[in-house]
Amino acid sequence: QVQLVESGGGSVQAGGSLRLSCAASGYANTRCMGWFRQAPGQEREGVAAIDLLVSTYYVDSVKGRFTISRDNSKNTLYLQMNSLKPEDTAMYYCAADSCPYGLDRLTLRPARRRDFSSWGQGTQVTVSS
């Protein structure tokens, strides 16, 4: 299990941009990393995920607008968010796992009914009209 700390959230107007960062305390169990978001009263949904081979996966609603990347030398995960919409408003969480069976492209979670083992505390993103 790895310690994760998110940063970069804030309030922006529709059409604006933000870049979220997630700093990991170590390299263990970070083969797969991802970003999830959760609005009040709703369940958490996968936004984007990436593995050590730099394969990336996105939920349809953010394709073409968001870009997930990782800098292994800095042990940091990023989410570049462009053309933000009010519907993107949510608490955004960083997650990491060893992903022994790879990623599920539909859920953006580890495959074989496995969930991410480490989660950050979340960073709030608010997009106004």
CSV table of N, CA, C and O in Angstrom, one decimal:
chain,number,residue,atom,x,y,z
A,1,GLN,N,0.8,-1.2,0.0
A,1,GLN,CA,0.0,0.0,0.0
A,1,GLN,C,0.9,1.2,0.0
A,1,GLN,O,1.9,1.3,0.7
A,2,VAL,N,0.5,2.2,-0.8
A,2,VAL,CA,1.3,3.4,-1.0
A,2,VAL,C,0.4,4.6,-0.5
A,2,VAL,O,-0.8,4.7,-0.6
A,3,GLN,N,1.1,5.6,0.0
A,3,GLN,CA,0.5,6.9,0.5
A,3,GLN,C,0.4,7.8,-0.7
A,3,GLN,O,1.3,8.0,-1.5
A,4,LEU,N,-0.8,8.3,-0.9
A,4,LEU,CA,-1.1,9.2,-2.1
A,4,LEU,C,-1.7,10.5,-1.6
A,4,LEU,O,-2.5,10.6,-0.7
A,5,VAL,N,-1.1,11.6,-2.2
A,5,VAL,CA,-1.6,13.0,-1.8
A,5,VAL,C,-1.9,13.7,-3.1
A,5,VAL,O,-1.0,14.0,-3.9
A,6,GLU,N,-3.1,14.2,-3.3
A,6,GLU,CA,-3.6,14.9,-4.4
A,6,GLU,C,-3.4,16.4,-4.2
A,6,GLU,O,-3.5,16.9,-3.1
A,7,SER,N,-3.3,17.2,-5.3
A,7,SER,CA,-3.2,18.6,-5.2
A,7,SER,C,-3.6,19.2,-6.6
A,7,SER,O,-3.7,18.4,-7.6
A,8,GLY,N,-3.9,20.4,-6.7
A,8,GLY,CA,-4.2,21.1,-7.9
A,8,GLY,C,-5.7,21.4,-8.2
A,8,GLY,O,-6.0,22.0,-9.2
A,9,GLY,N,-6.5,21.0,-7.3
A,9,GLY,CA,-8.0,21.2,-7.5
A,9,GLY,C,-8.3,22.7,-7.2
A,9,GLY,O,-7.4,23.5,-6.8
A,10,GLY,N,-9.5,23.1,-7.6
A,10,GLY,CA,-9.9,24.5,-7.4
A,10,GLY,C,-11.1,24.8,-8.1
A,10,GLY,O,-11.8,23.9,-8.6
A,11,SER,N,-11.5,26.1,-8.2
A,11,SER,CA,-12.7,26.5,-8.9
A,11,SER,C,-12.3,27.3,-10.2
A,11,SER,O,-11.5,28.2,-10.2
A,12,VAL,N,-13.0,26.9,-11.2
A,12,VAL,CA,-12.8,27.5,-12.5
A,12,VAL,C,-14.1,27.7,-13.2
A,12,VAL,O,-15.1,27.0,-12.9
A,13,GLN,N,-14.1,28.5,-14.2
A,13,GLN,CA,-15.3,28.7,-15.1
A,13,GLN,C,-15.3,27.7,-16.2
A,13,GLN,O,-14.2,27.1,-16.5
A,14,ALA,N,-16.5,27.4,-16.7
A,14,ALA,CA,-16.6,26.5,-17.8
A,14,ALA,C,-15.7,26.8,-18.9
A,14,ALA,O,-15.6,28.0,-19.3
A,15,GLY,N,-15.0,25.8,-19.5
A,15,GLY,CA,-14.0,26.1,-20.6
A,15,GLY,C,-12.6,26.2,-20.1
A,15,GLY,O,-11.7,26.2,-20.9
A,16,GLY,N,-12.4,26.4,-18.8
A,16,GLY,CA,-11.1,26.5,-18.2
A,16,GLY,C,-10.4,25.2,-18.0
A,16,GLY,O,-10.9,24.2,-18.4
A,17,SER,N,-9.2,25.3,-17.5
A,17,SER,CA,-8.3,24.1,-17.3
A,17,SER,C,-7.7,24.0,-15.9
A,17,SER,O,-7.6,25.0,-15.2
A,18,LEU,N,-7.4,22.8,-15.5
A,18,LEU,CA,-6.8,22.5,-14.3
A,18,LEU,C,-5.9,21.3,-14.5
A,18,LEU,O,-6.1,20.5,-15.3
A,19,ARG,N,-4.8,21.3,-13.7
A,19,ARG,CA,-3.9,20.1,-13.7
A,19,ARG,C,-3.8,19.5,-12.3
A,19,ARG,O,-3.3,20.2,-11.4
A,20,LEU,N,-4.3,18.3,-12.1
A,20,LEU,CA,-4.2,17.7,-10.9
A,20,LEU,C,-2.9,16.8,-10.8
A,20,LEU,O,-2.5,16.3,-11.7
A,21,SER,N,-2.4,16.8,-9.6
A,21,SER,CA,-1.2,16.0,-9.3
A,21,SER,C,-1.4,15.1,-8.2
A,21,SER,O,-2.2,15.3,-7.3
A,22,CYS,N,-0.8,13.9,-8.2
A,22,CYS,CA,-0.9,12.9,-7.2
A,22,CYS,C,0.5,12.4,-6.9
A,22,CYS,O,1.1,11.7,-7.7
A,23,ALA,N,1.0,12.7,-5.7
A,23,ALA,CA,2.4,12.3,-5.3
A,23,ALA,C,2.3,11.0,-4.5
A,23,ALA,O,1.5,11.0,-3.5
A,24,ALA,N,3.0,10.0,-4.9
A,24,ALA,CA,3.1,8.8,-4.2
A,24,ALA,C,4.3,8.7,-3.3
A,24,ALA,O,5.4,9.2,-3.7
A,25,SER,N,4.1,8.0,-2.2
A,25,SER,CA,5.2,8.0,-1.2
A,25,SER,C,6.3,7.0,-1.6
A,25,SER,O,7.4,7.0,-1.1
A,26,GLY,N,6.0,6.0,-2.5
A,26,GLY,CA,6.9,5.0,-2.9
A,26,GLY,C,6.5,4.4,-4.2
A,26,GLY,O,5.4,4.8,-4.8
A,27,TYR,N,7.3,3.5,-4.7
A,27,TYR,CA,7.1,3.0,-6.1
A,27,TYR,C,6.3,1.6,-6.0
A,27,TYR,O,5.8,1.2,-7.0
A,28,ALA,N,6.2,1.1,-4.8
A,28,ALA,CA,5.5,-0.2,-4.6
A,28,ALA,C,4.0,0.0,-4.9
A,28,ALA,O,3.4,1.0,-4.5
A,29,ASN,N,3.4,-1.0,-5.5
A,29,ASN,CA,2.0,-1.0,-5.8
A,29,ASN,C,1.5,0.1,-6.6
A,29,ASN,O,0.4,0.6,-6.4
A,30,THR,N,2.2,0.6,-7.5
A,30,THR,CA,1.8,1.7,-8.4
A,30,THR,C,1.9,1.3,-9.9
A,30,THR,O,2.1,2.2,-10.7
A,31,ARG,N,1.9,0.0,-10.2
A,31,ARG,CA,1.9,-0.4,-11.6
A,31,ARG,C,0.8,0.2,-12.3
A,31,ARG,O,0.9,0.6,-13.5
A,32,CYS,N,-0.4,0.3,-11.7
A,32,CYS,CA,-1.6,1.0,-12.3
A,32,CYS,C,-2.0,2.1,-11.4
A,32,CYS,O,-2.0,2.0,-10.1
A,33,MET,N,-2.3,3.2,-12.0
A,33,MET,CA,-2.8,4.4,-11.2
A,33,MET,C,-4.0,5.0,-12.0
A,33,MET,O,-4.1,4.8,-13.2
A,34,GLY,N,-4.8,5.6,-11.2
A,34,GLY,CA,-6.0,6.2,-11.9
A,34,GLY,C,-6.6,7.4,-11.1
A,34,GLY,O,-6.2,7.7,-10.0
A,35,TRP,N,-7.5,8.1,-11.8
A,35,TRP,CA,-8.2,9.2,-11.3
A,35,TRP,C,-9.7,8.8,-11.2
A,35,TRP,O,-10.3,8.3,-12.3
A,36,PHE,N,-10.4,9.0,-10.1
A,36,PHE,CA,-11.8,8.8,-10.0
A,36,PHE,C,-12.4,10.1,-9.4
A,36,PHE,O,-11.8,10.9,-8.8
A,37,ARG,N,-13.7,10.2,-9.7
A,37,ARG,CA,-14.4,11.4,-9.1
A,37,ARG,C,-15.8,11.0,-8.6
A,37,ARG,O,-16.4,10.0,-9.0
A,38,GLN,N,-16.2,11.8,-7.6
A,38,GLN,CA,-17.5,11.5,-6.9
A,38,GLN,C,-18.1,12.8,-6.6
A,38,GLN,O,-17.6,13.6,-5.9
A,39,ALA,N,-19.4,13.0,-7.1
A,39,ALA,CA,-20.2,14.1,-6.7
A,39,ALA,C,-21.1,13.7,-5.5
A,39,ALA,O,-21.3,12.5,-5.3
A,40,PRO,N,-21.5,14.7,-4.7
A,40,PRO,CA,-22.4,14.4,-3.6
A,40,PRO,C,-23.6,13.5,-3.9
A,40,PRO,O,-24.3,13.8,-4.9
A,41,GLY,N,-23.8,12.5,-3.2
A,41,GLY,CA,-25.0,11.6,-3.4
A,41,GLY,C,-24.8,10.7,-4.6
A,41,GLY,O,-25.7,9.9,-4.9
A,42,GLN,N,-23.7,10.6,-5.3
A,42,GLN,CA,-23.4,9.8,-6.4
A,42,GLN,C,-22.3,8.8,-6.1
A,42,GLN,O,-21.5,9.1,-5.2
A,43,GLU,N,-22.2,7.7,-6.8
A,43,GLU,CA,-21.2,6.8,-6.6
A,43,GLU,C,-19.9,7.2,-7.4
A,43,GLU,O,-20.0,8.0,-8.3
A,44,ARG,N,-18.8,6.7,-6.9
A,44,ARG,CA,-17.5,7.1,-7.5
A,44,ARG,C,-17.4,6.4,-8.9
A,44,ARG,O,-17.7,5.3,-9.1
A,45,GLU,N,-16.9,7.2,-9.9
A,45,GLU,CA,-16.7,6.7,-11.2
A,45,GLU,C,-15.3,6.9,-11.6
A,45,GLU,O,-14.6,7.9,-11.3
A,46,GLY,N,-14.8,6.0,-12.5
A,46,GLY,CA,-13.5,6.1,-13.0
A,46,GLY,C,-13.4,7.2,-14.1
A,46,GLY,O,-14.3,7.3,-14.9
A,47,VAL,N,-12.4,8.0,-14.1
A,47,VAL,CA,-12.2,9.0,-15.0
A,47,VAL,C,-11.1,8.6,-16.0
A,47,VAL,O,-11.3,8.7,-17.3
A,48,ALA,N,-9.9,8.2,-15.5
A,48,ALA,CA,-8.8,7.9,-16.4
A,48,ALA,C,-7.9,6.9,-15.6
A,48,ALA,O,-7.8,7.0,-14.4
A,49,ALA,N,-7.2,6.1,-16.3
A,49,ALA,CA,-6.2,5.2,-15.7
A,49,ALA,C,-5.0,5.0,-16.6
A,49,ALA,O,-5.1,5.2,-17.8
A,50,ILE,N,-3.9,4.6,-16.0
A,50,ILE,CA,-2.7,4.4,-16.7
A,50,ILE,C,-1.8,3.3,-16.0
A,50,ILE,O,-1.9,3.1,-14.8
A,51,ASP,N,-1.1,2.5,-16.9
A,51,ASP,CA,-0.2,1.5,-16.3
A,51,ASP,C,1.2,1.8,-16.6
A,51,ASP,O,1.5,2.8,-17.2
A,52,LEU,N,2.1,0.9,-16.2
A,52,LEU,CA,3.5,1.2,-16.3
A,52,LEU,C,4.0,1.2,-17.8
A,52,LEU,O,5.1,1.7,-18.1
A,53,LEU,N,3.2,0.6,-18.6
A,53,LEU,CA,3.5,0.6,-20.1
A,53,LEU,C,3.0,1.8,-20.7
A,53,LEU,O,3.1,2.0,-22.0
A,54,VAL,N,2.4,2.7,-19.9
A,54,VAL,CA,1.8,4.0,-20.4
A,54,VAL,C,0.6,3.8,-21.3
A,54,VAL,O,0.3,4.6,-22.1
A,55,SER,N,0.0,2.6,-21.1
A,55,SER,CA,-1.3,2.5,-21.7
A,55,SER,C,-2.3,3.3,-20.9
A,55,SER,O,-2.3,3.2,-19.7
A,56,THR,N,-3.2,4.0,-21.6
A,56,THR,CA,-4.2,4.9,-21.0
A,56,THR,C,-5.6,4.5,-21.3
A,56,THR,O,-5.9,4.0,-22.4
A,57,TYR,N,-6.5,4.8,-20.4
A,57,TYR,CA,-7.9,4.5,-20.5
A,57,TYR,C,-8.7,5.7,-20.0
A,57,TYR,O,-8.3,6.3,-19.0
A,58,TYR,N,-9.8,6.0,-20.6
A,58,TYR,CA,-10.6,7.1,-20.3
A,58,TYR,C,-12.1,6.8,-20.3
A,58,TYR,O,-12.5,6.0,-21.2
A,59,VAL,N,-12.9,7.4,-19.4
A,59,VAL,CA,-14.3,7.3,-19.5
A,59,VAL,C,-14.7,8.2,-20.7
A,59,VAL,O,-14.1,9.2,-21.0
A,60,ASP,N,-15.7,7.8,-21.5
A,60,ASP,CA,-16.1,8.4,-22.7
A,60,ASP,C,-16.4,9.9,-22.5
A,60,ASP,O,-16.1,10.7,-23.4
A,61,SER,N,-16.9,10.3,-21.4
A,61,SER,CA,-17.3,11.7,-21.2
A,61,SER,C,-16.1,12.7,-21.1
A,61,SER,O,-16.3,13.9,-21.2
A,62,VAL,N,-14.9,12.2,-20.9
A,62,VAL,CA,-13.7,13.1,-20.8
A,62,VAL,C,-12.7,12.9,-22.0
A,62,VAL,O,-11.7,13.6,-22.0
A,63,LYS,N,-13.0,11.9,-22.9
A,63,LYS,CA,-12.1,11.7,-24.0
A,63,LYS,C,-11.9,12.9,-24.8
A,63,LYS,O,-12.9,13.6,-25.2
A,64,GLY,N,-10.7,13.3,-25.1
A,64,GLY,CA,-10.4,14.5,-25.9
A,64,GLY,C,-10.2,15.7,-25.1
A,64,GLY,O,-9.8,16.7,-25.6
A,65,ARG,N,-10.6,15.7,-23.8
A,65,ARG,CA,-10.5,16.8,-22.9
A,65,ARG,C,-9.5,16.6,-21.8
A,65,ARG,O,-8.8,17.5,-21.4
A,66,PHE,N,-9.4,15.4,-21.3
A,66,PHE,CA,-8.5,15.1,-20.2
A,66,PHE,C,-7.4,14.2,-20.7
A,66,PHE,O,-7.5,13.4,-21.6
A,67,THR,N,-6.2,14.4,-20.1
A,67,THR,CA,-5.0,13.6,-20.4
A,67,THR,C,-4.4,13.1,-19.1
A,67,THR,O,-4.0,13.9,-18.2
A,68,ILE,N,-4.3,11.8,-18.9
A,68,ILE,CA,-3.6,11.2,-17.8
A,68,ILE,C,-2.1,10.9,-18.1
A,68,ILE,O,-1.9,10.5,-19.2
A,69,SER,N,-1.2,11.2,-17.2
A,69,SER,CA,0.2,10.9,-17.5
A,69,SER,C,0.9,10.6,-16.1
A,69,SER,O,0.3,10.9,-15.1
A,70,ARG,N,2.1,10.0,-16.2
A,70,ARG,CA,2.8,9.8,-15.0
A,70,ARG,C,4.3,10.0,-15.2
A,70,ARG,O,4.8,9.8,-16.3
A,71,ASP,N,4.9,10.5,-14.2
A,71,ASP,CA,6.4,10.8,-14.2
A,71,ASP,C,7.0,9.8,-13.2
A,71,ASP,O,6.9,10.1,-12.0
A,72,ASN,N,7.5,8.7,-13.6
A,72,ASN,CA,8.0,7.7,-12.7
A,72,ASN,C,9.2,8.2,-11.9
A,72,ASN,O,9.4,7.7,-10.8
A,73,SER,N,10.0,9.1,-12.5
A,73,SER,CA,11.2,9.6,-11.8
A,73,SER,C,10.8,10.4,-10.6
A,73,SER,O,11.5,10.5,-9.6
A,74,LYS,N,9.6,11.0,-10.7
A,74,LYS,CA,9.1,11.8,-9.6
A,74,LYS,C,8.0,11.1,-8.8
A,74,LYS,O,7.5,11.7,-7.8
A,75,ASN,N,7.7,9.9,-9.3
A,75,ASN,CA,6.6,9.1,-8.6
A,75,ASN,C,5.3,10.0,-8.5
A,75,ASN,O,4.7,10.0,-7.4
A,76,THR,N,5.0,10.6,-9.6
A,76,THR,CA,3.8,11.5,-9.6
A,76,THR,C,2.9,11.2,-10.7
A,76,THR,O,3.3,10.9,-11.8
A,77,LEU,N,1.6,11.2,-10.5
A,77,LEU,CA,0.5,11.0,-11.4
A,77,LEU,C,-0.1,12.4,-11.7
A,77,LEU,O,-0.3,13.2,-10.8
A,78,TYR,N,-0.5,12.6,-13.0
A,78,TYR,CA,-1.1,13.9,-13.4
A,78,TYR,C,-2.4,13.7,-14.1
A,78,TYR,O,-2.6,12.6,-14.7
A,79,LEU,N,-3.3,14.6,-14.0
A,79,LEU,CA,-4.5,14.7,-14.9
A,79,LEU,C,-4.6,16.1,-15.4
A,79,LEU,O,-5.0,17.0,-14.6
A,80,GLN,N,-4.4,16.3,-16.7
A,80,GLN,CA,-4.6,17.6,-17.3
A,80,GLN,C,-6.0,17.6,-17.7
A,80,GLN,O,-6.5,16.8,-18.5
A,81,MET,N,-6.8,18.6,-17.3
A,81,MET,CA,-8.2,18.7,-17.5
A,81,MET,C,-8.4,20.0,-18.3
A,81,MET,O,-8.2,21.1,-17.8
A,82,ASN,N,-8.8,19.9,-19.5
A,82,ASN,CA,-9.1,21.0,-20.4
A,82,ASN,C,-10.6,21.1,-20.7
A,82,ASN,O,-11.3,20.1,-20.6
A,83,SER,N,-11.0,22.2,-21.2
A,83,SER,CA,-12.4,22.4,-21.6
A,83,SER,C,-13.4,21.9,-20.6
A,83,SER,O,-14.3,21.2,-20.8
A,84,LEU,N,-13.2,22.3,-19.3
A,84,LEU,CA,-14.0,21.8,-18.2
A,84,LEU,C,-15.4,22.2,-18.3
A,84,LEU,O,-15.7,23.3,-18.8
A,85,LYS,N,-16.3,21.3,-17.9
A,85,LYS,CA,-17.7,21.6,-17.9
A,85,LYS,C,-18.3,21.5,-16.5
A,85,LYS,O,-17.7,20.9,-15.6
A,86,PRO,N,-19.4,22.1,-16.2
A,86,PRO,CA,-20.0,22.0,-14.9
A,86,PRO,C,-20.2,20.6,-14.4
A,86,PRO,O,-20.1,20.3,-13.2
A,87,GLU,N,-20.5,19.7,-15.4
A,87,GLU,CA,-20.7,18.3,-15.1
A,87,GLU,C,-19.4,17.6,-14.5
A,87,GLU,O,-19.5,16.5,-14.0
A,88,ASP,N,-18.3,18.3,-14.7
A,88,ASP,CA,-17.0,17.7,-14.2
A,88,ASP,C,-16.8,18.0,-12.7
A,88,ASP,O,-15.9,17.5,-12.1
A,89,THR,N,-17.7,18.8,-12.1
A,89,THR,CA,-17.6,19.2,-10.7
A,89,THR,C,-17.7,17.9,-9.8
A,89,THR,O,-18.7,17.2,-9.9
A,90,ALA,N,-16.7,17.7,-9.0
A,90,ALA,CA,-16.7,16.5,-8.1
A,90,ALA,C,-15.4,16.6,-7.3
A,90,ALA,O,-14.5,17.4,-7.5
A,91,MET,N,-15.4,15.7,-6.3
A,91,MET,CA,-14.2,15.4,-5.6
A,91,MET,C,-13.4,14.4,-6.4
A,91,MET,O,-13.9,13.3,-6.8
A,92,TYR,N,-12.1,14.7,-6.7
A,92,TYR,CA,-11.3,13.8,-7.5
A,92,TYR,C,-10.3,13.1,-6.7
A,92,TYR,O,-9.6,13.7,-5.8
A,93,TYR,N,-10.2,11.8,-6.8
A,93,TYR,CA,-9.3,10.9,-6.0
A,93,TYR,C,-8.3,10.2,-6.9
A,93,TYR,O,-8.6,9.8,-8.0
A,94,CYS,N,-7.1,10.1,-6.4
A,94,CYS,CA,-6.1,9.4,-7.0
A,94,CYS,C,-6.0,8.0,-6.4
A,94,CYS,O,-6.3,7.8,-5.2
A,95,ALA,N,-5.7,7.0,-7.2
A,95,ALA,CA,-5.7,5.6,-6.7
A,95,ALA,C,-4.5,4.9,-7.4
A,95,ALA,O,-4.0,5.2,-8.4
A,96,ALA,N,-4.0,3.8,-6.7
A,96,ALA,CA,-2.9,3.0,-7.1
A,96,ALA,C,-3.1,1.6,-6.7
A,96,ALA,O,-3.7,1.3,-5.7
A,97,ASP,N,-2.5,0.7,-7.5
A,97,ASP,CA,-2.6,-0.8,-7.2
A,97,ASP,C,-1.5,-1.5,-8.0
A,97,ASP,O,-1.0,-0.9,-9.0
A,98,SER,N,-1.2,-2.7,-7.6
A,98,SER,CA,-0.2,-3.5,-8.3
A,98,SER,C,-0.8,-4.1,-9.6
A,98,SER,O,0.0,-4.5,-10.5
A,99,CYS,N,-2.1,-4.2,-9.8
A,99,CYS,CA,-2.8,-4.7,-11.0
A,99,CYS,C,-2.2,-6.0,-11.5
A,99,CYS,O,-1.7,-6.0,-12.6
A,100,PRO,N,-2.2,-7.0,-10.7
A,100,PRO,CA,-1.6,-8.3,-11.1
A,100,PRO,C,-2.3,-8.9,-12.4
A,100,PRO,O,-1.7,-9.7,-13.1
A,101,TYR,N,-3.6,-8.5,-12.6
A,101,TYR,CA,-4.3,-9.0,-13.8
A,101,TYR,C,-4.6,-7.9,-14.8
A,101,TYR,O,-5.5,-8.1,-15.6
A,102,GLY,N,-4.0,-6.8,-14.7
A,102,GLY,CA,-4.2,-5.7,-15.6
A,102,GLY,C,-5.4,-4.8,-15.2
A,102,GLY,O,-5.9,-4.9,-14.1
A,103,LEU,N,-5.8,-4.0,-16.1
A,103,LEU,CA,-6.9,-3.0,-15.9
A,103,LEU,C,-8.2,-3.5,-16.6
A,103,LEU,O,-8.1,-4.0,-17.7
A,104,ASP,N,-9.3,-3.2,-16.0
A,104,ASP,CA,-10.6,-3.4,-16.7
A,104,ASP,C,-10.9,-2.1,-17.4
A,104,ASP,O,-11.1,-1.1,-16.8
A,105,ARG,N,-11.0,-2.2,-18.7
A,105,ARG,CA,-11.2,-1.0,-19.6
A,105,ARG,C,-12.6,-0.4,-19.4
A,105,ARG,O,-12.8,0.7,-19.8
A,106,LEU,N,-13.5,-1.2,-18.8
A,106,LEU,CA,-14.9,-0.6,-18.7
A,106,LEU,C,-15.0,0.2,-17.4
A,106,LEU,O,-15.6,1.2,-17.3
A,107,THR,N,-14.4,-0.4,-16.3
A,107,THR,CA,-14.5,0.3,-15.0
A,107,THR,C,-13.3,1.1,-14.6
A,107,THR,O,-13.4,1.9,-13.7
A,108,LEU,N,-12.2,1.0,-15.4
A,108,LEU,CA,-11.0,1.6,-15.1
A,108,LEU,C,-10.4,1.2,-13.8
A,108,LEU,O,-9.6,2.0,-13.2
A,109,ARG,N,-10.8,0.1,-13.3
A,109,ARG,CA,-10.3,-0.4,-12.0
A,109,ARG,C,-9.5,-1.7,-12.3
A,109,ARG,O,-9.6,-2.2,-13.4
A,110,PRO,N,-8.7,-2.2,-11.4
A,110,PRO,CA,-8.0,-3.4,-11.6
A,110,PRO,C,-8.9,-4.6,-12.0
A,110,PRO,O,-10.0,-4.6,-11.5
A,111,ALA,N,-8.5,-5.4,-12.9
A,111,ALA,CA,-9.3,-6.5,-13.4
A,111,ALA,C,-9.5,-7.6,-12.3
A,111,ALA,O,-8.8,-7.6,-11.3
A,112,ARG,N,-10.3,-8.6,-12.6
A,112,ARG,CA,-10.6,-9.7,-11.8
A,112,ARG,C,-11.2,-9.3,-10.5
A,112,ARG,O,-10.9,-9.9,-9.4
A,113,ARG,N,-12.1,-8.4,-10.5
A,113,ARG,CA,-12.9,-8.0,-9.3
A,113,ARG,C,-12.0,-7.4,-8.2
A,113,ARG,O,-12.4,-7.4,-7.1
A,114,ARG,N,-10.9,-6.9,-8.6
A,114,ARG,CA,-10.0,-6.3,-7.7
A,114,ARG,C,-10.1,-4.8,-7.7
A,114,ARG,O,-10.3,-4.2,-8.8
A,115,ASP,N,-10.0,-4.1,-6.6
A,115,ASP,CA,-10.1,-2.7,-6.5
A,115,ASP,C,-8.7,-2.1,-6.2
A,115,ASP,O,-7.8,-2.8,-5.8
A,116,PHE,N,-8.6,-0.8,-6.4
A,116,PHE,CA,-7.3,-0.2,-6.1
A,116,PHE,C,-7.1,-0.3,-4.6
A,116,PHE,O,-8.0,-0.1,-3.8
A,117,SER,N,-5.8,-0.6,-4.2
A,117,SER,CA,-5.5,-0.8,-2.8
A,117,SER,C,-5.2,0.5,-2.1
A,117,SER,O,-5.3,0.5,-0.9
A,118,SER,N,-4.8,1.5,-2.8
A,118,SER,CA,-4.5,2.8,-2.2
A,118,SER,C,-5.3,3.9,-2.8
A,118,SER,O,-5.5,4.0,-4.0
A,119,TRP,N,-5.8,4.8,-1.9
A,119,TRP,CA,-6.5,6.0,-2.3
A,119,TRP,C,-6.0,7.2,-1.6
A,119,TRP,O,-5.6,7.2,-0.5
A,120,GLY,N,-6.1,8.4,-2.4
A,120,GLY,CA,-5.7,9.6,-1.8
A,120,GLY,C,-6.9,10.2,-1.0
A,120,GLY,O,-8.0,9.7,-1.0
A,121,GLN,N,-6.7,11.4,-0.4
A,121,GLN,CA,-7.8,12.0,0.3
A,121,GLN,C,-8.8,12.8,-0.5
A,121,GLN,O,-9.8,13.2,0.0
A,122,GLY,N,-8.4,13.1,-1.7
A,122,GLY,CA,-9.3,13.8,-2.7
A,122,GLY,C,-8.9,15.3,-2.8
A,122,GLY,O,-8.5,15.9,-1.8
A,123,THR,N,-9.2,15.8,-3.9
A,123,THR,CA,-9.1,17.3,-4.2
A,123,THR,C,-10.3,17.7,-4.9
A,123,THR,O,-10.7,17.1,-5.9
A,124,GLN,N,-10.9,18.8,-4.5
A,124,GLN,CA,-12.2,19.3,-5.0
A,124,GLN,C,-12.0,20.1,-6.3
A,124,GLN,O,-11.1,21.0,-6.4
A,125,VAL,N,-12.8,19.8,-7.3
A,125,VAL,CA,-12.8,20.5,-8.6
A,125,VAL,C,-14.2,21.0,-8.7
A,125,VAL,O,-15.2,20.3,-8.7
A,126,THR,N,-14.3,22.4,-8.9
A,126,THR,CA,-15.6,23.0,-9.1
A,126,THR,C,-15.6,23.8,-10.3
A,126,THR,O,-14.8,24.7,-10.5
A,127,VAL,N,-16.6,23.5,-11.2
A,127,VAL,CA,-16.6,24.2,-12.5
A,127,VAL,C,-18.0,25.0,-12.6
A,127,VAL,O,-19.0,24.4,-12.5
A,128,SER,N,-17.9,26.3,-12.7
A,128,SER,CA,-19.1,27.1,-12.8
A,128,SER,C,-19.5,27.4,-14.2
A,128,SER,O,-18.6,27.5,-15.1
A,129,SER,N,-20.8,27.7,-14.4
A,129,SER,CA,-21.2,28.1,-15.8
A,129,SER,C,-20.9,29.5,-16.1
A,129,SER,O,-20.7,30.4,-15.3
